[in-house]
Coordinates of C-alpha atoms and ligand atoms in Angstrom, one line a residue:
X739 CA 251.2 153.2 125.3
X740 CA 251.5 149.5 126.5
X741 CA 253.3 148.9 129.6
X742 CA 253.2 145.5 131.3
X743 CA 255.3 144.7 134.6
X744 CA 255.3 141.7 137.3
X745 CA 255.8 141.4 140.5
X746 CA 256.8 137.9 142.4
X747 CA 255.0 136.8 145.7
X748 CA 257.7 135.5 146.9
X749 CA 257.8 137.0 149.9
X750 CA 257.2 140.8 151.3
X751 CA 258.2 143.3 149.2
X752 CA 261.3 145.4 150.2
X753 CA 262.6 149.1 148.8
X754 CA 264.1 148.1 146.0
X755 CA 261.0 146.2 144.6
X756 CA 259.6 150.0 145.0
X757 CA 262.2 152.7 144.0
X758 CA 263.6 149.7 141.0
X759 CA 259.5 148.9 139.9
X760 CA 256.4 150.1 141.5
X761 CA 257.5 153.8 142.0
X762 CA 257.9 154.2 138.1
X763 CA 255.0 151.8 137.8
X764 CA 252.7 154.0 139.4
X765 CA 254.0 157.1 137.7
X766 CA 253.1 155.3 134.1
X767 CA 249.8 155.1 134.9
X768 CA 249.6 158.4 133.6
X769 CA 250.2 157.1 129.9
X770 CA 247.5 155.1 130.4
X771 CA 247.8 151.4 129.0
X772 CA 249.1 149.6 131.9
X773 CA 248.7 146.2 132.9
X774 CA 250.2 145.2 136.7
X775 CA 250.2 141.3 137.4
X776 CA 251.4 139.3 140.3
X777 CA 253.2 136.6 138.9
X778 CA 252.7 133.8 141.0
X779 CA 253.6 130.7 138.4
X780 CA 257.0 132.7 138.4
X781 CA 257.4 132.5 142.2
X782 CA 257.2 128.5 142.1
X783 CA 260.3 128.1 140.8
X784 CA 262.2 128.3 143.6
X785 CA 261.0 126.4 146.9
X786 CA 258.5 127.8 148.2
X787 CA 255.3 126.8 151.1
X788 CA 252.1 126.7 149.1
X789 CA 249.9 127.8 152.2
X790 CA 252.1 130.8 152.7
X791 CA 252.1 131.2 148.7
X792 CA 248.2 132.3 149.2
X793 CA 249.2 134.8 151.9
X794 CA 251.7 136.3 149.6
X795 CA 249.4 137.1 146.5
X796 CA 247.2 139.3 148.7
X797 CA 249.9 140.9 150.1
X798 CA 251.4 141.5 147.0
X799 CA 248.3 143.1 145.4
X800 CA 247.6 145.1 148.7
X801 CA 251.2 146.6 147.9
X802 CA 250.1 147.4 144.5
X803 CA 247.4 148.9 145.7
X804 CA 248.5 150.9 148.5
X805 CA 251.9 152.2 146.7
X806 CA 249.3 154.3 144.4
X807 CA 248.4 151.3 141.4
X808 CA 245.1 152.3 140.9
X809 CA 242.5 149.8 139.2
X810 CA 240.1 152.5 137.9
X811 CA 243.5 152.8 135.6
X812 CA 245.4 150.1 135.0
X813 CA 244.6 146.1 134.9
X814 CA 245.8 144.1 138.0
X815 CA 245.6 140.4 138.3
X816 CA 246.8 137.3 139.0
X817 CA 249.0 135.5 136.5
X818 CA 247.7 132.2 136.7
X819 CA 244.0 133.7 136.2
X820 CA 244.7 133.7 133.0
X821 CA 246.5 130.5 131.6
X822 CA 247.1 132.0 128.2
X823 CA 250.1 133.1 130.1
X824 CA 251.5 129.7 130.3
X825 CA 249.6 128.6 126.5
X826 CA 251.8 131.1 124.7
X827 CA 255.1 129.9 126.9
X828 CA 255.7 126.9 125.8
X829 CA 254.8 128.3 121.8
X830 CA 257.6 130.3 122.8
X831 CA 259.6 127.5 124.4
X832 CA 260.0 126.6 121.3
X833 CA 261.6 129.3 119.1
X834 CA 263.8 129.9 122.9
X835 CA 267.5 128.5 122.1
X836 CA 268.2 126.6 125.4
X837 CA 272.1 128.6 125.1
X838 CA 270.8 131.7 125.6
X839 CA 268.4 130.6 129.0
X840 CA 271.2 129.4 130.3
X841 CA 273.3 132.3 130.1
X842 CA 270.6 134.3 132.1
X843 CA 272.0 135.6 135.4
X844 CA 269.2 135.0 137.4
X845 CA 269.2 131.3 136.4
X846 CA 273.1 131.0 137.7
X847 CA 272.7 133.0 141.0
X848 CA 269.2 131.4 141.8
X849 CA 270.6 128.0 140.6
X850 CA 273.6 128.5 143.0
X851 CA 271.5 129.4 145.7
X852 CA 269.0 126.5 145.3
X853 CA 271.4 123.8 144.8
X854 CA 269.1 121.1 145.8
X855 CA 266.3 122.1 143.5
X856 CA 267.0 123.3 140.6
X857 CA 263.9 122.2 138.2
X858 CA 263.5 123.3 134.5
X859 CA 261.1 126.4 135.4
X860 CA 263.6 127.9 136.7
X861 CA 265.6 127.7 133.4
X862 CA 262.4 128.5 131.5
X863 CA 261.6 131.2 133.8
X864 CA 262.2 133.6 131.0
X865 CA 260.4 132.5 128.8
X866 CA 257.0 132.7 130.8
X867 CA 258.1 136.2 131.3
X868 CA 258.5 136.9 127.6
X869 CA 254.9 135.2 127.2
X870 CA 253.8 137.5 129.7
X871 CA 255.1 140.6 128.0
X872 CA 254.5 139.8 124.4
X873 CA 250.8 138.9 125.3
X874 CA 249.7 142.2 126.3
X875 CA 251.7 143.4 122.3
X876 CA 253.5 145.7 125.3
X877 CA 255.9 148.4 124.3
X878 CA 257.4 149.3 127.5
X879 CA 258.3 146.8 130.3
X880 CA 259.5 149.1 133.8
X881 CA 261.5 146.8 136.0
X882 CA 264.8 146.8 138.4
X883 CA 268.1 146.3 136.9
X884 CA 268.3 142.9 137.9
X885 CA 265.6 141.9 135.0
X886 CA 267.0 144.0 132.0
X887 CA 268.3 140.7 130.4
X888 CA 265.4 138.7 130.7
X889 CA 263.2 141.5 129.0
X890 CA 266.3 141.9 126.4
X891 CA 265.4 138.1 125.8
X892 CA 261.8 138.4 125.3
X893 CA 263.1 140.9 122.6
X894 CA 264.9 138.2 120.9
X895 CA 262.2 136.2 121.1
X896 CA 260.0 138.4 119.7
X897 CA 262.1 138.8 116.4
X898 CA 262.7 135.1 116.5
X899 CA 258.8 134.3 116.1
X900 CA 258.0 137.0 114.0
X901 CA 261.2 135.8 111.8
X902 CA 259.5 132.3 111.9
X903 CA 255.7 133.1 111.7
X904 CA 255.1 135.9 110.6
X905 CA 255.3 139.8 112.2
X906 CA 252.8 139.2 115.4
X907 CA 255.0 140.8 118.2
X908 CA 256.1 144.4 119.3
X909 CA 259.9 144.5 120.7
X910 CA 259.4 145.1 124.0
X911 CA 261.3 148.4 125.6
X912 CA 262.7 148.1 128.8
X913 CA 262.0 150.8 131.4
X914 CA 264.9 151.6 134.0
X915 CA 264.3 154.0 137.2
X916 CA 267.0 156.8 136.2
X917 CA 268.1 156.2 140.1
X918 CA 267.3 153.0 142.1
X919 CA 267.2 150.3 139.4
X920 CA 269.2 148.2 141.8
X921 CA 269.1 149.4 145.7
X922 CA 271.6 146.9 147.2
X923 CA 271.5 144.9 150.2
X924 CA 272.0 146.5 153.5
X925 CA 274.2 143.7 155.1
X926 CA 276.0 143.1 151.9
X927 CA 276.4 146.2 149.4
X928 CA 277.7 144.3 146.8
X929 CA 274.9 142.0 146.3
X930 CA 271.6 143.1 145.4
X931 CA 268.7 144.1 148.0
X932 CA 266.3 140.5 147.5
X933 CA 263.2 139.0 149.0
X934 CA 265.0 135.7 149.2
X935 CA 267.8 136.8 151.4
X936 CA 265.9 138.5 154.1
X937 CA 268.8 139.6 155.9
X938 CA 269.5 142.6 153.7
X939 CA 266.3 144.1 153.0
X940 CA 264.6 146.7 154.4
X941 CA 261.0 146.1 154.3
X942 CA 258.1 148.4 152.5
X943 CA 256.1 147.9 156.1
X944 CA 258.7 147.1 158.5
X945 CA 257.9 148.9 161.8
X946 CA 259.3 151.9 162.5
X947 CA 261.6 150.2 165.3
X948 CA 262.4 147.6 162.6
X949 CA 263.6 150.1 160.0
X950 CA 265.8 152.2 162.6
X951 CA 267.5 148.7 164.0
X952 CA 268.0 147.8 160.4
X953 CA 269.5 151.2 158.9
X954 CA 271.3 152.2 162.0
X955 CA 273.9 148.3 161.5
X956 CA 273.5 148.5 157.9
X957 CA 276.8 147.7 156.2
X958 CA 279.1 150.6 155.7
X959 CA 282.6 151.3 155.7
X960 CA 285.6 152.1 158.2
X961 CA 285.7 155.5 156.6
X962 CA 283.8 158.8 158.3
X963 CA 283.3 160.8 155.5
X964 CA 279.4 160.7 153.9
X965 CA 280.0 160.8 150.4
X966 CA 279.1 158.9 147.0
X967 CA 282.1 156.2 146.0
X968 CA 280.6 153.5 144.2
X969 CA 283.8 151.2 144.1
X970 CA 285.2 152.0 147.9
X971 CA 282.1 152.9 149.4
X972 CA 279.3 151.0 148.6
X973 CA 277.3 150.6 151.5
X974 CA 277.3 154.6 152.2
X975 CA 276.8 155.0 148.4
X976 CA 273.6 152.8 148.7
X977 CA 272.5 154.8 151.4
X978 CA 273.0 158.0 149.8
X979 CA 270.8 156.7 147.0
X980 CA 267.9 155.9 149.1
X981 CA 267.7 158.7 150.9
X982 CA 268.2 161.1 147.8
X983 CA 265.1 159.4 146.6
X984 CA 262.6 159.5 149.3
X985 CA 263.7 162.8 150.3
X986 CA 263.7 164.3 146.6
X987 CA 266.9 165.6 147.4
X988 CA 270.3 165.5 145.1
X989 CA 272.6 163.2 146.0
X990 CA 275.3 166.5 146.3
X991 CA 273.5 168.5 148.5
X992 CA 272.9 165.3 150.9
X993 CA 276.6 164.7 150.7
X994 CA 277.0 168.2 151.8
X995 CA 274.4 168.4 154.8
X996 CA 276.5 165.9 155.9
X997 CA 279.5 166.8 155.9
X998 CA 281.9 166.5 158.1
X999 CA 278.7 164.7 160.8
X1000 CA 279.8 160.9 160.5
X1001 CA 278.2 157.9 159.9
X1002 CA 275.6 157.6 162.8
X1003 CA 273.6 161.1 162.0
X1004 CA 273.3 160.6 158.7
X1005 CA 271.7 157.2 159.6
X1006 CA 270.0 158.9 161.8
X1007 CA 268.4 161.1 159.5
X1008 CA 267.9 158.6 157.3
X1009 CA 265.8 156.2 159.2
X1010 CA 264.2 159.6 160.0
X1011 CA 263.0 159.9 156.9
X1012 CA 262.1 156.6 155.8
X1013 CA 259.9 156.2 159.4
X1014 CA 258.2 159.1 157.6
X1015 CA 257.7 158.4 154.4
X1016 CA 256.4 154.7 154.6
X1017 CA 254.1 155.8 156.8
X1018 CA 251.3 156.5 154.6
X1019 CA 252.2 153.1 152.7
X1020 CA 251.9 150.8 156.1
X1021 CA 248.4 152.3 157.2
X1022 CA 246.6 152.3 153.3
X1023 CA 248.3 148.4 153.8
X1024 CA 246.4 148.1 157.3
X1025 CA 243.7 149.3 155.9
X1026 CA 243.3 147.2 152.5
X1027 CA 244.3 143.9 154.6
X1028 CA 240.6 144.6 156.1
X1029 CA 238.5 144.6 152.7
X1030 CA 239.5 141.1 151.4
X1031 CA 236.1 141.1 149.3
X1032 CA 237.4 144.9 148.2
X1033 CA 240.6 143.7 146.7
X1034 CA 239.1 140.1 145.1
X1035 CA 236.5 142.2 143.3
X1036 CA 239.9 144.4 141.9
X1037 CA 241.9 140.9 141.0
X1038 CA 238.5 139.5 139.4
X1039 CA 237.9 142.2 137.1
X1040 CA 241.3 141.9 136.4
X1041 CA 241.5 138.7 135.2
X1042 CA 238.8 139.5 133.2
X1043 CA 240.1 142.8 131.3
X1044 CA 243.6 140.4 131.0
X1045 CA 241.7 137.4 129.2
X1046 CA 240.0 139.2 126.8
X1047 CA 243.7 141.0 125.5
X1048 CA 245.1 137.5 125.9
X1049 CA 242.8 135.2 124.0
X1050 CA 242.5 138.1 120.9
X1051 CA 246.9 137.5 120.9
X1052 CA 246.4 133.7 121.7
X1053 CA 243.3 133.2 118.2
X1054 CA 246.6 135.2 116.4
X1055 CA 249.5 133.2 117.4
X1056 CA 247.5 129.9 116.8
X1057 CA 246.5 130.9 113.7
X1058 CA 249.9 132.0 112.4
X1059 CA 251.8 128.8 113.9
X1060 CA 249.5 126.3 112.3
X1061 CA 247.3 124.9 115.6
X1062 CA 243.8 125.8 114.0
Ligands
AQP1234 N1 267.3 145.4 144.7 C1 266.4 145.9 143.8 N2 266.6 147.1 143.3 C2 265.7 147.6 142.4 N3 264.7 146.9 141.8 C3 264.6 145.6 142.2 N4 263.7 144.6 141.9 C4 264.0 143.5 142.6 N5 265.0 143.8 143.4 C5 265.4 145.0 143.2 C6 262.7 144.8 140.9 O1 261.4 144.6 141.6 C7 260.5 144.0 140.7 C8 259.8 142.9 141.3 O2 260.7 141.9 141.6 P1 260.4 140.4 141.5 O3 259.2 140.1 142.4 O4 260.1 140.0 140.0 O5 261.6 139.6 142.0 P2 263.1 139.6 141.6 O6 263.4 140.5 140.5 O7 263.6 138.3 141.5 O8 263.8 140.3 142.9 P3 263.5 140.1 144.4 O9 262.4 141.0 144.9 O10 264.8 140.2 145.1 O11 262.9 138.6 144.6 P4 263.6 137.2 144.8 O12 264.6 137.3 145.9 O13 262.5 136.3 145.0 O14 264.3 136.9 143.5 C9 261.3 143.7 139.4 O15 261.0 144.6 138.4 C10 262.7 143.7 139.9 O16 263.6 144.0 138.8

């Protein structure tokens, strides 16, 4: 099986990036066939500070890493080690009807949120993912919720260059978590949980302190009753969700333990548990952080294993549109 995923270094990576992507990522690695890349000619299409930029590629592979991505397995790299990446975009820029990128929700929310500067990566953003995808001839894309439509376009795009040139791509599967494809903000439940509104996100290595400040004035509801009500009570529903999957628990029997306890146990309990459980996660972190040399050794190789796949695709596609 092929599976390709990204992540953004846009900034630390928060629960949803892990119950929506690297959870299911990590479990995958049992099919074997996984490539893992931190796509950091993705993250410059919104503003961003190119010295902190640096800082959050290593972080981003240290959370790889310490979430269970092991290398010995799976390929991890850095997208821009490996500029076939950006080659193949703009082949596929040009089979990509400009209609369809800017129907993309992620271009309308992140255009809206950016007023000020909004340049044409962001509208081609999807396309570099579909070049990313279709590189790798991957079958099975795992990813939140919030990028099913981009990896339904590189589907299209897929069919519209084999259509045009000749059969050279796989359509691309998409891969949902069955629970936690979109773990929503805490300060605002009806908006998703994202790294670019800080506010709402619980953080994979916020300090214990952190995580009990933040759950225990997490947005809820004037109700008292714990129970799952996506419509009129999203913020508790959220919550349920999380803790049902860092506890392993059903949703049900959670709604019953607390029944009947109110709001403030439950988030108790639940910043209980998630003190717990990212425990292991913040000291492997701490730990990686120290073997810099350790973890560009990882990213080298990598880029290596990558280029190969890459350039084999790339000889293809040239060959097929006419370039050699
Ligand atoms: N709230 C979420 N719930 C479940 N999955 C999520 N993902 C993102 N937010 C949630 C998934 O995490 C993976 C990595 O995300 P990304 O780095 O590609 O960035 P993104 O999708 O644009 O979301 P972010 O993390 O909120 O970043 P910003 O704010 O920079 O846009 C993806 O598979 C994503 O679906």
């Amino acid at each position: 099986m092929k599976i390709f995923s990204g992540i953004q270094p846009t900034g630390a990576l928060h629960i949803g990036n892990y119950l929506g992507m690297l959870k299911q990522s990590v479990e995958l690695q049992k099919e074997g066939g996984c490539i893992y890349c931190v796509v950091d000619l993705h993250a410059m299409t919104i503003p961003y500070d190119p010295k902190q930029m640096q800082k959050n590629i290593l972080d981003v592979t240290v959370c790889y890493l310490a979430a269970g991505i092991d290398p010995a397995k799976s390929i991890l790299f850095i997208q821009s080690k490996v500029p076939e990446h950006t080659e193949l975009a703009w082949i596929l820029n040009t089979v990509t009807p400009i209609s369809d990128l800017m129907r993309m929700t992620q271009y309308k929310d992140k255009s809206n949120q950016f007023k000020e500067e909004i340049g044409a990566g962001l509208l081609n953003y999807p396309v570099l993912m579909a070049a990313d995808i279709l590189l790798y001839k991957t079958q099975v894309v795992p990813v939140g919720k919030d990028q099913e439509q981009h990896v339904e376009l590189a589907r299209t795009i897929a069919r519209k260059f084999n259509k045009k040139f000749g059969q050279t791509f796989i359509e691309p599967k998409v891969k949902l978590a069955k629970e936690g494809a979109k773990i929503m903000s805490l300060t605002n439940p009806k908006k998703k949980m994202s790294k670019s509104i800080p506010a709402g996100c619980l953080y994979l290595f916020d300090e214990p302190e952190v995580i009990r400040k933040k759950i225990m004035s997490s947005v809820t509801d004037l109700e008292k009753q714990v129970k799952y009500d996506l419509i009129k009570k999203p913020g508790i529903s959220n919550l349920l969700t999380i803790y049902s999957l860092f506890s392993g628990k059903p949703i049900k029997d959670i709604e019953k333990k607390f029944k009947d306890q109110g709001y403030a146990k439950f988030k108790e309990k639940l910043a209980d548990l998630l003190i717990k459980e990212l425990e292991p996660l913040r000291k492997k972190r701490k730990e990686l952080l120290s073997r810099q040399v350790y973890i560009e050794e990882i990213l080298e190789q990598g880029a290596r294993k990558a280029k190969t796949i890459a350039q084999e695709t790339m000889a293809e596609v040239k060959k097929k549109t006419g370039l050699i």
